[in-house]
Each structure stands twice: as C-alpha cells, then as structure tokens.
GROMACS .gro file of C-alpha atoms in nm:
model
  234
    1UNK     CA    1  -0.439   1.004  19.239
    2UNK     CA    2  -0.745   1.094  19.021
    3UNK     CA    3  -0.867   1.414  19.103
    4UNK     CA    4  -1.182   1.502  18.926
    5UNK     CA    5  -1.290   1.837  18.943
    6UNK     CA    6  -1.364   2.222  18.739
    7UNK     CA    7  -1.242   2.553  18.641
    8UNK     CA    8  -1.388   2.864  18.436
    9UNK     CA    9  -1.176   2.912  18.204
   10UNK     CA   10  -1.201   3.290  18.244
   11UNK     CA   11  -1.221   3.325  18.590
   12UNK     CA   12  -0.998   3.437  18.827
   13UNK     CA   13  -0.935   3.583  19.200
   14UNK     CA   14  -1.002   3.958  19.058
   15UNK     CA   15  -1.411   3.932  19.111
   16UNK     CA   16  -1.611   4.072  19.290
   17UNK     CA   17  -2.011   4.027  19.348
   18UNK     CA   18  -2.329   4.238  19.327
   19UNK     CA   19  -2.656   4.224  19.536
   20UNK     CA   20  -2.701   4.005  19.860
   21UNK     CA   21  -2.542   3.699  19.915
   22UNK     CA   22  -2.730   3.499  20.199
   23UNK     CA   23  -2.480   3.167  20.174
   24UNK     CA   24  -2.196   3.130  20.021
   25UNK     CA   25  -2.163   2.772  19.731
   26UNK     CA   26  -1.969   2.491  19.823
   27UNK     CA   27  -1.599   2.490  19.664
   28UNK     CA   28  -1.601   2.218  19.402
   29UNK     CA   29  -1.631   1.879  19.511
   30UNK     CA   30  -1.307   1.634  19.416
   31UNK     CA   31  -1.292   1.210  19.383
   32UNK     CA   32  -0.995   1.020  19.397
   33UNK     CA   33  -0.979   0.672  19.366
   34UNK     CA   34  -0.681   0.431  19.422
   35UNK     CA   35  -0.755   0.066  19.369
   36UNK     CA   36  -0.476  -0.192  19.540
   37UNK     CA   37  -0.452  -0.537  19.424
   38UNK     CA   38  -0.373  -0.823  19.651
   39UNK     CA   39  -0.028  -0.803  19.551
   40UNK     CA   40   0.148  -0.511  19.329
   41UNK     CA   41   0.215  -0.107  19.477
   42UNK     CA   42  -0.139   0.092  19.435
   43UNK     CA   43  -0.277   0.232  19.107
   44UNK     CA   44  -0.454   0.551  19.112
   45UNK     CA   45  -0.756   0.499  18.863
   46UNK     CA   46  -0.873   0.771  18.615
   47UNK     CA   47  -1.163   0.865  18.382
   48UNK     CA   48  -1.510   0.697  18.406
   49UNK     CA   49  -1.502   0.386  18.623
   50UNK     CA   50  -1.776   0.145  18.685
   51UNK     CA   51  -1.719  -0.034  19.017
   52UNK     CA   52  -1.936  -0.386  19.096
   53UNK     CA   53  -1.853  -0.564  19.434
   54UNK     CA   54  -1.831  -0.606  19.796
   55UNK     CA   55  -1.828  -0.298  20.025
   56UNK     CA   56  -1.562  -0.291  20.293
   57UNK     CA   57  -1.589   0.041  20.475
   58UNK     CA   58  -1.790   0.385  20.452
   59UNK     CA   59  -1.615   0.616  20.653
   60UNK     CA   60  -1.642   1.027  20.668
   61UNK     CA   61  -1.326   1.172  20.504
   62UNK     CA   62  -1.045   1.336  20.649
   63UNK     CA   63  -0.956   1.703  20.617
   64UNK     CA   64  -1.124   1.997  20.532
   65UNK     CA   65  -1.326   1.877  20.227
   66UNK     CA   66  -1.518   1.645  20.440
   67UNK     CA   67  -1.729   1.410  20.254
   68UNK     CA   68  -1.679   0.992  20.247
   69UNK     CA   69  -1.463   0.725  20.226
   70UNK     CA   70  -1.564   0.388  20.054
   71UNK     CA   71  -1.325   0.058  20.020
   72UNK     CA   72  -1.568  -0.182  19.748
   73UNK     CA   73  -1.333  -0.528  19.715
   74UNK     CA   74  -1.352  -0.660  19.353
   75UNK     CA   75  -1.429  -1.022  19.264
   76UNK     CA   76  -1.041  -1.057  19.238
   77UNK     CA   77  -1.011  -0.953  19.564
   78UNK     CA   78  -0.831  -0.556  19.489
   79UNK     CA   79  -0.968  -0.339  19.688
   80UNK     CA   80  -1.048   0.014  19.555
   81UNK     CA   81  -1.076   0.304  19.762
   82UNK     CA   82  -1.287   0.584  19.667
   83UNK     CA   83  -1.258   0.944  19.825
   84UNK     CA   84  -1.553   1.156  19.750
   85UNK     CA   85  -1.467   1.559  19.932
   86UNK     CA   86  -1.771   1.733  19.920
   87UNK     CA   87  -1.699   1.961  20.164
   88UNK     CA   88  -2.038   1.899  20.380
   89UNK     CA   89  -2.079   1.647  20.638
   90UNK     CA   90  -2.286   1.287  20.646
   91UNK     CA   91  -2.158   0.929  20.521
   92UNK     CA   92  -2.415   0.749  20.311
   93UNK     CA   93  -2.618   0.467  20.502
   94UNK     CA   94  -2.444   0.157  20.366
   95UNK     CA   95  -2.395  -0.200  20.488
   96UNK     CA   96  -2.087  -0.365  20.505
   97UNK     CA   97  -2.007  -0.747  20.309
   98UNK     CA   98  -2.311  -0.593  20.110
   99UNK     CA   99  -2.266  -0.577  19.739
  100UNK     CA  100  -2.260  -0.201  19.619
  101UNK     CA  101  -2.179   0.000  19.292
  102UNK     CA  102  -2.030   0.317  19.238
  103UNK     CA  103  -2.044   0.485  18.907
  104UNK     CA  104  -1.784   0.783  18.846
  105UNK     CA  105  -1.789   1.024  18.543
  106UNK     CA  106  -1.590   1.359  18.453
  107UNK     CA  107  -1.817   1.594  18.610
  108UNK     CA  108  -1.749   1.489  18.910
  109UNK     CA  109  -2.071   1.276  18.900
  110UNK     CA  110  -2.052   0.998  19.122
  111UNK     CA  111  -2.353   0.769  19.168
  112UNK     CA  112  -2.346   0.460  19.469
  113UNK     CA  113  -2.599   0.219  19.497
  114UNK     CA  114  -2.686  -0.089  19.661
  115UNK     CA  115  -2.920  -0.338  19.720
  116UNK     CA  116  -3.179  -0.112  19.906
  117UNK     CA  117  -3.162   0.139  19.586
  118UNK     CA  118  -2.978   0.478  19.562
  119UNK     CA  119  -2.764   0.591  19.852
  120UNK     CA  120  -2.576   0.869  19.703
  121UNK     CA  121  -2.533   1.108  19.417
  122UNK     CA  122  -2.270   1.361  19.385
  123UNK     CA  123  -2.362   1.603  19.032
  124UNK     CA  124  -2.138   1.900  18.883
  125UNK     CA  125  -2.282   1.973  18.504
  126UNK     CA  126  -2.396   2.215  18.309
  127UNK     CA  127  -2.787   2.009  18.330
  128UNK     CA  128  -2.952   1.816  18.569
  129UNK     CA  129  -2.874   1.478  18.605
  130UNK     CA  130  -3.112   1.192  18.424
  131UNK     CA  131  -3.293   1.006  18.677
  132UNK     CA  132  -3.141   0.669  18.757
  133UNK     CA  133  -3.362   0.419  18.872
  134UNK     CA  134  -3.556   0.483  19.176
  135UNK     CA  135  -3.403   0.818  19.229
  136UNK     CA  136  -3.565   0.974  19.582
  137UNK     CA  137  -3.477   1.331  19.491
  138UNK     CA  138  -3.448   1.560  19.201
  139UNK     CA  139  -3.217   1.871  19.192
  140UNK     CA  140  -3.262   2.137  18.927
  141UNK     CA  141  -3.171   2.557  18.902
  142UNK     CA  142  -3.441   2.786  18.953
  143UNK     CA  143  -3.444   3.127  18.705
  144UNK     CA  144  -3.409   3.322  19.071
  145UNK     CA  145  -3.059   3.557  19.086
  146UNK     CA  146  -2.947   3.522  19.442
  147UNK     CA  147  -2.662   3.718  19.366
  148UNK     CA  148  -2.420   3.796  19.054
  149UNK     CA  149  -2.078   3.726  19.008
  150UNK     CA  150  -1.812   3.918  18.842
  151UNK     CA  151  -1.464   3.794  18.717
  152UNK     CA  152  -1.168   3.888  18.526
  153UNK     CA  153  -0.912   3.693  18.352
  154UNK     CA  154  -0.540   3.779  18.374
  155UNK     CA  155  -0.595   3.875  17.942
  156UNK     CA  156  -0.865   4.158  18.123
  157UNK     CA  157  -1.145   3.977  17.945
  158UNK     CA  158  -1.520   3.962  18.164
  159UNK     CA  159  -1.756   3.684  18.264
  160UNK     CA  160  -2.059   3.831  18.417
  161UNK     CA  161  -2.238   3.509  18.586
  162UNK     CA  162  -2.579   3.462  18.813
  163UNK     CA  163  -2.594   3.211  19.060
  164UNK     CA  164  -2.960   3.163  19.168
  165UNK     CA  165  -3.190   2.922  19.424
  166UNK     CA  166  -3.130   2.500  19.382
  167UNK     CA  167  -3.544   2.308  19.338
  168UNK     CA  168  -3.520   1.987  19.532
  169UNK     CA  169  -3.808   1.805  19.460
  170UNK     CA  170  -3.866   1.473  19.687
  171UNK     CA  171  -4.236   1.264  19.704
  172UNK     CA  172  -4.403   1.564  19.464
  173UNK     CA  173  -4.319   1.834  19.751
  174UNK     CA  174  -4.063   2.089  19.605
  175UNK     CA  175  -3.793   2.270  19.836
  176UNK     CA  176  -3.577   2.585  19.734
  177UNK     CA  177  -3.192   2.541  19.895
  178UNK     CA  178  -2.979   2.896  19.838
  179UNK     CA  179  -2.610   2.757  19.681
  180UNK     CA  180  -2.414   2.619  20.035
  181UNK     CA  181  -2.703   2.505  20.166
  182UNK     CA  182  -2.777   2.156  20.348
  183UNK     CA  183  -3.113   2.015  20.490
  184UNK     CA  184  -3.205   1.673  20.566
  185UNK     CA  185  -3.579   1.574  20.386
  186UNK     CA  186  -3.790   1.270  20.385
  187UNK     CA  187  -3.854   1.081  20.070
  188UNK     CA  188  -3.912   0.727  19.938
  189UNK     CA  189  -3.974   0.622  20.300
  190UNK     CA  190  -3.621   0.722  20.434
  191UNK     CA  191  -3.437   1.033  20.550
  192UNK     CA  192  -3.128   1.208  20.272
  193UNK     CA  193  -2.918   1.467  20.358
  194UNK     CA  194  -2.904   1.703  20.090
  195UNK     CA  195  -2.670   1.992  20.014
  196UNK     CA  196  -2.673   2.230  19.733
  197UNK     CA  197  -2.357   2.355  19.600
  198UNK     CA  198  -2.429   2.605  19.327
  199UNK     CA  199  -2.640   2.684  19.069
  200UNK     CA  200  -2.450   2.924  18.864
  201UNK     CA  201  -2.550   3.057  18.495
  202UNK     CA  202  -2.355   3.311  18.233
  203UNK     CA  203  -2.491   3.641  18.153
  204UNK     CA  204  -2.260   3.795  17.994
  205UNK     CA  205  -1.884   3.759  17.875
  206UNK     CA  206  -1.623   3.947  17.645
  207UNK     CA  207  -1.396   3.644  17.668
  208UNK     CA  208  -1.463   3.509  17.315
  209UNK     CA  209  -1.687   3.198  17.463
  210UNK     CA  210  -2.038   3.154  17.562
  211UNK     CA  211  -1.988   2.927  17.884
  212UNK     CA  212  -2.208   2.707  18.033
  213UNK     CA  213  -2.418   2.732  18.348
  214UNK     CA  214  -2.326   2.452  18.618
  215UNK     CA  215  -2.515   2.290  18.824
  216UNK     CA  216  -2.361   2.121  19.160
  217UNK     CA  217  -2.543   1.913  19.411
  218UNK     CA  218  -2.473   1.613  19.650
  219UNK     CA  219  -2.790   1.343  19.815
  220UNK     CA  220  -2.670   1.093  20.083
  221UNK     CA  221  -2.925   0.868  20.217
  222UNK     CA  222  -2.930   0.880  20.602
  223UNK     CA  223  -3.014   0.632  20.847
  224UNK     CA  224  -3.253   0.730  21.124
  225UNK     CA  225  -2.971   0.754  21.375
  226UNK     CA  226  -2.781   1.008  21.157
  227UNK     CA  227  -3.104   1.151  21.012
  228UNK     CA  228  -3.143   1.242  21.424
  229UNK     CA  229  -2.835   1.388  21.464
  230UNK     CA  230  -2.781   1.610  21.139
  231UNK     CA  231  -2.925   1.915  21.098
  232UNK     CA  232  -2.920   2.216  20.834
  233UNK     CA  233  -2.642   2.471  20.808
  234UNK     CA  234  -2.858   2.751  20.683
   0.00000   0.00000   0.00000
C-alpha cells in the first residue's frame, strides 16, 4: 500500500500552543492506491501516477479518515483502486462508465477530473497549487496568526510555527476558512464542498533548518442533492 503523506522533521508530541485556537487543522490527509489486474495478486502502486480510464465506483471511505473511494478500470481492463482519507466528509459528484482521470503526486496532491471539468483536488505543499484548467476555486494562506505552535524534538532543538486563516476565492468572491474548517460554496455554476486543513508557516527554529510553510486543502464538487444535505462544521 502507498501511503502518501508528511512529517516535520523537528516536531514532536512535546508542544504546546499560544493564543486562541478557534478550530483545530485536519490531521494529514493519506492516498493509497492498489491497482488489480484481471489476473495476477494486487500491486500496491507508488510515486506519481497518472490514471486515464473508466470509472467504476465513488464511494465515501471507511474508518476514521473519511474521505473517498474510487475504482477507474484501465483500457486493459485492471482495475485500480484509489483511497483518498481526508478526514472530512463528501464523495465527489462523479458518473459511473464515465471516463475520469486522477493525477497523484508526493504532496499528497491528488487531482480527479472528468468530462464535466474538475471534481476534486486534494493539496499539501509548501505553495498554492497552479491552476489546472477550469479550476472553480482557489486556496491560498492569509498573513493572519490564528494561533502559534510550539514543538520540540527529542535532540531539545525548537520550531516556533504560525498557522493562520485559508483565502478561498470562488467566481471573484473571496472567503476566509480558520485551519479544520469545511463550508460548501457556489462557483462555476455548481455547488463544492470545501475544507481547509492548515495553513501553517515557520517563525522561528534552533533546529539547524529553515522549514517550509505548508499549505493543506481539499475541493469536492457536490451535486445538488449532497450540496442539500452537507453543511459546515465550523
């Protein structure tokens, strides 16, 4: 099993935060994908994958990460099944026999789209993601400090880090989600479901490295009987 996902190198269960924290982020999202050819035991797949074919299922995933299921059958007929935990609710709006494509990189960034456009994006990074074509939403950090974040290493070294206010910006109208956030917006004609995971940058360290801020987001395009049913957590 692949299991994309990311660790501070410095960072460990001694922390402890400063100033009010109004939501808590999202733990780090994983993927694992297993493809299964028509004949032959199951091969977990690794590293970046490009998948092109047929889409057999989107389901909501089991246990407490939440997230989707997707089974996409190759031309050869192997079915791959990709597990996306984001630990938020919501199953992208996709139609089955429908061709569909599903782009994974280290990250995790996993991008599914179909014939109707986008229907998903899953982002971890240190930047915002480029825009893929006809992208509905766009997710950046704000310079806000929600709250700040100390941790120590087993070696006693420091990271001091800020995590601070996601900018979703959808049809030129711009909405601030606090990290572990979800809200459902219009855009492009169609409802998404979008949840912000964290926005986290470094202040300050005595660990020997500079670090990188991360970004983490996931969009799920809804369909009006889910877009009915789903609502915010905070």
């Amino acid at each position: 099993m692949f299991v994309a996902s990311a660790w501070a190198a410095c960072s460990s269960p001694a922390a402890y935060t400063r100033g009010r924290m109004p939501a808590a982020a999202l733990p780090e999202a994983e993927v694992s994908v297993v493809r299964r050819p028509r004949s032959g035991p199951p091969e977990p797949l690794s590293g970046a994958l490009d998948l092109d074919g047929t889409l057999v299922a989107a389901d909501r995933g089991e246990g407490p990460g939440g997230g989707f299921r997707l089974a996409v059958r190759e031309a050869d007929g192997a079915v791959v099944s990709v597990e996306v935990r984001t630990w938020t609710g919501g199953v992208p709006d996709l139609a089955g026999d429908e061709p569909i494509t599903v782009a994974i990189r280290p990250g995790p960034v996993v991008r599914v789209a179909d014939a109707a456009g986008p229907a998903a994006l899953l982002h971890a990074g240190p930047t915002p993601p480029p825009a893929g074509a006809g992208d509905p939403i766009r997710v950046r950090g704000t310079p806000d400090r929600t709250w700040v974040e100390v941790a120590s290493s087993e070696a006693l070294c420091r990271w001091t880090w800020v995590h601070g206010t996601l900018e979703v910006e959808t049809d030129g109208e711009r909405h601030e989600l606090p990290p572990g956030a979800t809200r459902v917006l219009a855009a492009a004609g169609r409802h998404w479901l979008v949840a912000a995971g964290d926005w986290r940058v470094p202040e300050e360290s005595d660990c020997g490295a500079a670090g990188e801020p991360r970004l983490r987001f996931v969009w799920l395009r809804l369909s009006p009987q889910q877009a009915a049913s789903v609502r915010g957590t905070r």
